[in-house]
Amino acid sequence: MGRAVRHLFVAGCVVLWLVPLYLMAVNALTPAAEYAGHPEWTVQGFALWENLDTAWTVAGIGDSFQASLLYSVVCAAAAVLVAAMAAFAVVVLPIPRPAFWFWLIYSGTLFPLQMFLAPLFGLYADTNLYDTRLGLMLVYAAWAVPFAFFLIRNQMAVMPAELTEAALIDGASFRRIFWRIHVPLMRAGLGAAFIFQFTAVWNDLLLGITLSRSGEVQPVMAALTTLNNAYSSTGPPVILAGALIVSVPTLLVFLVFRGLFLKGVTASAAAR
């Protein structure tokens, strides 16, 4: 009986997730001029390519898509690298008060993002970083470090200390130990952290609408809200086509790297 209830609950969750996706796909096919003003449950026409072209070129979501791809890949990779080095310092290096440094770095995930927006906006306006790709890349990389550090540190904490001790006896430096031993052994954890941070940066809206305004700098989620405002009167199919474009990268990342992601998450969970 308990198993049947669990299966029913899971099936209900799957349906709740699939229904909005189905409605988005079906209504994105509808010609904008023929949209009736309410969601359609069946296909009423096929204008997907026209709607995608309007969203990509006419509405300018293509520039923001490329900007978000740059932010997500570069900032997630930089954050994972910095987080791995910080985790190595906290777990392996003989630094004083490692617990203090752990909580100091991890505290970046404990405070709401909204409390940083006003100081960030003032700082960016004073330093000419507002509405620049460099400005967004800096804040995205810094924002992504604490959670990546948490995941990587958990996995690194359960690695045998004998590995480091044997390498030190053989004359290896800490730099060599990090790059030649810990990084290869933690490939799955680093990959999982990268996927998490790639998704977080790609889905960001708050920082995007606060620290940028031009189309070539704005991340894609901010551009999607602009698309919603611009095309709310001409037809939701264009907006839904833009939503389809936006959902593709994260879906591909999870499908391509799902094995690596599951191994990394499992390793981090086991470490806890």
GROMACS .gro file of C-alpha atoms in nm:
model
  272
    1MET     CA    1   0.000   0.000   0.000
    2GLY     CA    2   0.281   0.240   0.094
    3ARG     CA    3   0.464   0.171  -0.233
    4ALA     CA    4   0.148   0.235  -0.436
    5VAL     CA    5   0.097   0.569  -0.259
    6ARG     CA    6   0.457   0.668  -0.333
    7HIS     CA    7   0.422   0.571  -0.697
    8LEU     CA    8   0.097   0.767  -0.721
    9PHE     CA    9   0.259   1.071  -0.561
   10VAL     CA   10   0.555   1.055  -0.800
   11ALA     CA   11   0.322   1.014  -1.099
   12GLY     CA   12   0.123   1.318  -0.985
   13CYS     CA   13   0.443   1.525  -0.956
   14VAL     CA   14   0.547   1.417  -1.307
   15VAL     CA   15   0.209   1.521  -1.447
   16LEU     CA   16   0.226   1.858  -1.271
   17TRP     CA   17   0.569   1.913  -1.428
   18LEU     CA   18   0.476   1.794  -1.776
   19VAL     CA   19   0.146   1.984  -1.818
   20PRO     CA   20   0.301   2.334  -1.824
   21LEU     CA   21   0.575   2.205  -2.056
   22TYR     CA   22   0.313   2.058  -2.289
   23LEU     CA   23   0.111   2.381  -2.293
   24MET     CA   24   0.424   2.584  -2.363
   25ALA     CA   25   0.520   2.362  -2.658
   26VAL     CA   26   0.169   2.347  -2.806
   27ASN     CA   27   0.105   2.721  -2.782
   28ALA     CA   28   0.450   2.807  -2.917
   29LEU     CA   29   0.339   2.637  -3.241
   30THR     CA   30   0.038   2.866  -3.281
   31PRO     CA   31   0.066   3.156  -3.528
   32ALA     CA   32   0.075   3.479  -3.329
   33ALA     CA   33  -0.198   3.637  -3.544
   34GLU     CA   34  -0.432   3.343  -3.476
   35TYR     CA   35  -0.383   3.318  -3.101
   36ALA     CA   36  -0.725   3.322  -2.936
   37GLY     CA   37  -0.617   3.482  -2.610
   38HIS     CA   38  -0.631   3.167  -2.398
   39PRO     CA   39  -0.411   2.855  -2.375
   40GLU     CA   40  -0.480   2.592  -2.640
   41TRP     CA   41  -0.466   2.223  -2.548
   42THR     CA   42  -0.441   2.105  -2.907
   43VAL     CA   43  -0.224   2.219  -3.196
   44GLN     CA   44  -0.400   2.498  -3.388
   45GLY     CA   45  -0.134   2.555  -3.651
   46PHE     CA   46   0.239   2.536  -3.709
   47ALA     CA   47   0.433   2.861  -3.690
   48LEU     CA   48   0.715   2.747  -3.463
   49TRP     CA   49   0.995   2.860  -3.693
   50GLU     CA   50   0.836   3.202  -3.745
   51ASN     CA   51   0.790   3.248  -3.370
   52LEU     CA   52   1.144   3.134  -3.299
   53ASP     CA   53   1.282   3.369  -3.562
   54THR     CA   54   1.083   3.661  -3.420
   55ALA     CA   55   1.203   3.586  -3.068
   56TRP     CA   56   1.566   3.534  -3.176
   57THR     CA   57   1.622   3.816  -3.425
   58VAL     CA   58   1.340   4.071  -3.417
   59ALA     CA   59   1.303   4.070  -3.039
   60GLY     CA   60   1.681   4.044  -2.994
   61ILE     CA   61   1.693   3.747  -2.759
   62GLY     CA   62   1.983   3.602  -2.959
   63ASP     CA   63   2.236   3.854  -2.824
   64SER     CA   64   2.128   3.786  -2.468
   65PHE     CA   65   2.142   3.411  -2.531
   66GLN     CA   66   2.508   3.438  -2.635
   67ALA     CA   67   2.585   3.663  -2.337
   68SER     CA   68   2.425   3.418  -2.093
   69LEU     CA   69   2.615   3.128  -2.248
   70LEU     CA   70   2.939   3.320  -2.190
   71TYR     CA   71   2.842   3.403  -1.830
   72SER     CA   72   2.730   3.050  -1.747
   73VAL     CA   73   3.033   2.867  -1.888
   74VAL     CA   74   3.311   3.107  -1.784
   75CYS     CA   75   3.173   3.208  -1.444
   76ALA     CA   76   3.075   2.855  -1.344
   77ALA     CA   77   3.420   2.723  -1.443
   78ALA     CA   78   3.597   3.006  -1.257
   79ALA     CA   79   3.380   2.955  -0.949
   80VAL     CA   80   3.447   2.580  -0.942
   81LEU     CA   81   3.823   2.637  -0.974
   82VAL     CA   82   3.828   2.893  -0.692
   83ALA     CA   83   3.600   2.674  -0.478
   84ALA     CA   84   3.823   2.369  -0.531
   85MET     CA   85   4.130   2.567  -0.425
   86ALA     CA   86   3.948   2.700  -0.120
   87ALA     CA   87   3.828   2.352  -0.026
   88PHE     CA   88   4.181   2.217  -0.063
   89ALA     CA   89   4.310   2.493   0.164
   90VAL     CA   90   4.046   2.426   0.430
   91VAL     CA   91   4.072   2.046   0.424
   92VAL     CA   92   4.434   1.968   0.336
   93LEU     CA   93   4.658   2.265   0.407
   94PRO     CA   94   4.768   2.316   0.769
   95ILE     CA   95   4.596   2.651   0.809
   96PRO     CA   96   4.474   2.777   1.150
   97ARG     CA   97   4.100   2.762   1.228
   98PRO     CA   98   3.978   2.572   0.919
   99ALA     CA   99   3.621   2.566   1.057
  100PHE     CA  100   3.620   2.948   1.069
  101TRP     CA  101   3.725   2.972   0.704
  102PHE     CA  102   3.466   2.714   0.605
  103TRP     CA  103   3.181   2.908   0.764
  104LEU     CA  104   3.314   3.238   0.634
  105ILE     CA  105   3.304   3.116   0.274
  106TYR     CA  106   2.984   2.913   0.310
  107SER     CA  107   2.803   3.211   0.467
  108GLY     CA  108   2.774   3.350   0.116
  109THR     CA  109   2.481   3.112   0.063
  110LEU     CA  110   2.305   3.204   0.389
  111PHE     CA  111   2.215   3.565   0.318
  112PRO     CA  112   1.937   3.664   0.075
  113LEU     CA  113   2.061   3.799  -0.255
  114GLN     CA  114   1.829   4.100  -0.231
  115MET     CA  115   2.034   4.254   0.051
  116PHE     CA  116   2.333   4.292  -0.183
  117LEU     CA  117   2.150   4.460  -0.471
  118ALA     CA  118   2.157   4.822  -0.351
  119PRO     CA  119   2.528   4.821  -0.254
  120LEU     CA  120   2.617   4.640  -0.577
  121PHE     CA  121   2.422   4.887  -0.789
  122GLY     CA  122   2.593   5.184  -0.621
  123LEU     CA  123   2.938   5.024  -0.652
  124TYR     CA  124   2.886   4.936  -1.018
  125ALA     CA  125   2.758   5.283  -1.100
  126ASP     CA  126   3.063   5.444  -0.936
  127THR     CA  127   3.316   5.211  -1.102
  128ASN     CA  128   3.161   5.210  -1.453
  129LEU     CA  129   3.091   4.836  -1.428
  130TYR     CA  130   2.717   4.886  -1.465
  131ASP     CA  131   2.579   4.739  -1.787
  132THR     CA  132   2.904   4.567  -1.879
  133ARG     CA  133   2.975   4.200  -1.938
  134LEU     CA  134   3.280   4.217  -1.713
  135GLY     CA  135   3.067   4.348  -1.428
  136LEU     CA  136   2.815   4.067  -1.457
  137MET     CA  137   3.089   3.805  -1.491
  138LEU     CA  138   3.257   3.926  -1.171
  139VAL     CA  139   2.940   3.913  -0.965
  140TYR     CA  140   2.826   3.580  -1.110
  141ALA     CA  141   3.161   3.416  -1.040
  142ALA     CA  142   3.166   3.546  -0.682
  143TRP     CA  143   2.804   3.447  -0.626
  144ALA     CA  144   2.865   3.091  -0.746
  145VAL     CA  145   3.170   3.018  -0.528
  146PRO     CA  146   3.010   2.947  -0.185
  147PHE     CA  147   2.777   2.665  -0.289
  148ALA     CA  148   3.039   2.508  -0.517
  149PHE     CA  149   3.281   2.526  -0.223
  150PHE     CA  150   3.028   2.346  -0.003
  151LEU     CA  151   2.984   2.060  -0.250
  152ILE     CA  152   3.356   2.017  -0.323
  153ARG     CA  153   3.465   2.046   0.038
  154ASN     CA  154   3.224   1.771   0.143
  155GLN     CA  155   3.377   1.530  -0.106
  156MET     CA  156   3.735   1.634  -0.036
  157ALA     CA  157   3.686   1.585   0.338
  158VAL     CA  158   3.641   1.207   0.299
  159MET     CA  159   3.945   1.153   0.079
  160PRO     CA  160   4.209   0.948   0.265
  161ALA     CA  161   4.468   1.166   0.436
  162GLU     CA  162   4.726   0.898   0.355
  163LEU     CA  163   4.727   1.015  -0.007
  164THR     CA  164   4.853   1.357   0.093
  165GLU     CA  165   5.096   1.219   0.348
  166ALA     CA  166   5.250   0.974   0.098
  167ALA     CA  167   5.284   1.249  -0.164
  168LEU     CA  168   5.455   1.481   0.088
  169ILE     CA  169   5.698   1.205   0.185
  170ASP     CA  170   5.781   1.161  -0.184
  171GLY     CA  171   5.866   1.531  -0.203
  172ALA     CA  172   5.555   1.660  -0.384
  173SER     CA  173   5.447   2.018  -0.320
  174PHE     CA  174   5.095   2.108  -0.219
  175ARG     CA  175   5.041   2.256  -0.564
  176ARG     CA  176   5.137   1.928  -0.727
  177ILE     CA  177   4.922   1.732  -0.481
  178PHE     CA  178   4.622   1.947  -0.570
  179TRP     CA  179   4.655   1.922  -0.949
  180ARG     CA  180   4.786   1.566  -0.979
  181ILE     CA  181   4.592   1.387  -0.701
  182HIS     CA  182   4.287   1.574  -0.576
  183VAL     CA  183   4.159   1.723  -0.901
  184PRO     CA  184   4.163   1.391  -1.096
  185LEU     CA  185   4.002   1.201  -0.807
  186MET     CA  186   3.730   1.466  -0.769
  187ARG     CA  187   3.636   1.491  -1.136
  188ALA     CA  188   3.274   1.387  -1.071
  189GLY     CA  189   3.231   1.631  -0.783
  190LEU     CA  190   3.379   1.917  -0.983
  191GLY     CA  191   3.150   1.831  -1.275
  192ALA     CA  192   2.841   1.829  -1.052
  193ALA     CA  193   2.939   2.163  -0.900
  194PHE     CA  194   2.988   2.307  -1.250
  195ILE     CA  195   2.643   2.188  -1.362
  196PHE     CA  196   2.480   2.338  -1.052
  197GLN     CA  197   2.648   2.674  -1.103
  198PHE     CA  198   2.593   2.675  -1.479
  199THR     CA  199   2.221   2.631  -1.415
  200ALA     CA  200   2.215   2.894  -1.140
  201VAL     CA  201   2.386   3.158  -1.355
  202TRP     CA  202   2.176   3.073  -1.660
  203ASN     CA  203   1.850   3.104  -1.464
  204ASP     CA  204   1.941   3.428  -1.286
  205LEU     CA  205   1.698   3.714  -1.329
  206LEU     CA  206   1.751   3.942  -1.029
  207LEU     CA  207   2.113   4.038  -1.089
  208GLY     CA  208   2.052   4.062  -1.461
  209ILE     CA  209   1.774   4.319  -1.441
  210THR     CA  210   1.953   4.515  -1.166
  211LEU     CA  211   2.302   4.545  -1.312
  212SER     CA  212   2.235   4.561  -1.688
  213ARG     CA  213   1.995   4.708  -1.940
  214SER     CA  214   2.134   4.673  -2.295
  215GLY     CA  215   2.047   4.369  -2.505
  216GLU     CA  216   2.404   4.257  -2.571
  217VAL     CA  217   2.486   4.260  -2.197
  218GLN     CA  218   2.160   4.145  -2.038
  219PRO     CA  219   2.137   3.775  -1.952
  220VAL     CA  220   1.874   3.577  -2.133
  221MET     CA  221   1.624   3.563  -1.845
  222ALA     CA  222   1.619   3.941  -1.823
  223ALA     CA  223   1.575   3.956  -2.201
  224LEU     CA  224   1.282   3.716  -2.171
  225THR     CA  225   1.103   3.955  -1.935
  226THR     CA  226   1.164   4.235  -2.186
  227LEU     CA  227   1.021   4.011  -2.456
  228ASN     CA  228   0.717   3.951  -2.238
  229ASN     CA  229   0.657   4.324  -2.203
  230ALA     CA  230   0.716   4.398  -2.573
  231TYR     CA  231   0.503   4.116  -2.716
  232SER     CA  232   0.229   4.082  -2.454
  233SER     CA  233  -0.017   4.249  -2.692
  234THR     CA  234   0.097   4.083  -3.015
  235GLY     CA  235   0.090   3.724  -2.902
  236PRO     CA  236   0.214   3.490  -2.627
  237PRO     CA  237   0.332   3.234  -2.889
  238VAL     CA  238   0.639   3.450  -2.951
  239ILE     CA  239   0.706   3.467  -2.577
  240LEU     CA  240   0.663   3.091  -2.543
  241ALA     CA  241   0.898   3.034  -2.836
  242GLY     CA  242   1.154   3.246  -2.651
  243ALA     CA  243   1.097   3.032  -2.341
  244LEU     CA  244   1.170   2.720  -2.549
  245ILE     CA  245   1.497   2.874  -2.665
  246VAL     CA  246   1.592   2.961  -2.308
  247SER     CA  247   1.522   2.610  -2.177
  248VAL     CA  248   1.745   2.429  -2.430
  249PRO     CA  249   2.097   2.480  -2.280
  250THR     CA  250   2.021   2.355  -1.928
  251LEU     CA  251   1.827   2.061  -2.070
  252LEU     CA  252   2.119   1.965  -2.294
  253VAL     CA  253   2.370   2.000  -2.010
  254PHE     CA  254   2.174   1.764  -1.788
  255LEU     CA  255   2.110   1.513  -2.066
  256VAL     CA  256   2.473   1.505  -2.181
  257PHE     CA  257   2.634   1.505  -1.836
  258ARG     CA  258   2.369   1.327  -1.630
  259GLY     CA  259   2.605   1.039  -1.545
  260LEU     CA  260   2.874   1.274  -1.420
  261PHE     CA  261   2.614   1.479  -1.234
  262LEU     CA  262   2.468   1.177  -1.051
  263LYS     CA  263   2.814   1.051  -0.953
  264GLY     CA  264   2.911   1.391  -0.819
  265VAL     CA  265   2.591   1.442  -0.622
  266THR     CA  266   2.613   1.089  -0.480
  267ALA     CA  267   2.973   1.144  -0.373
  268SER     CA  268   2.890   1.476  -0.207
  269ALA     CA  269   2.587   1.327  -0.029
  270ALA     CA  270   2.793   1.030   0.093
  271ALA     CA  271   3.054   1.271   0.226
  272ARG     CA  272   2.796   1.439   0.444
   0.00000   0.00000   0.00000
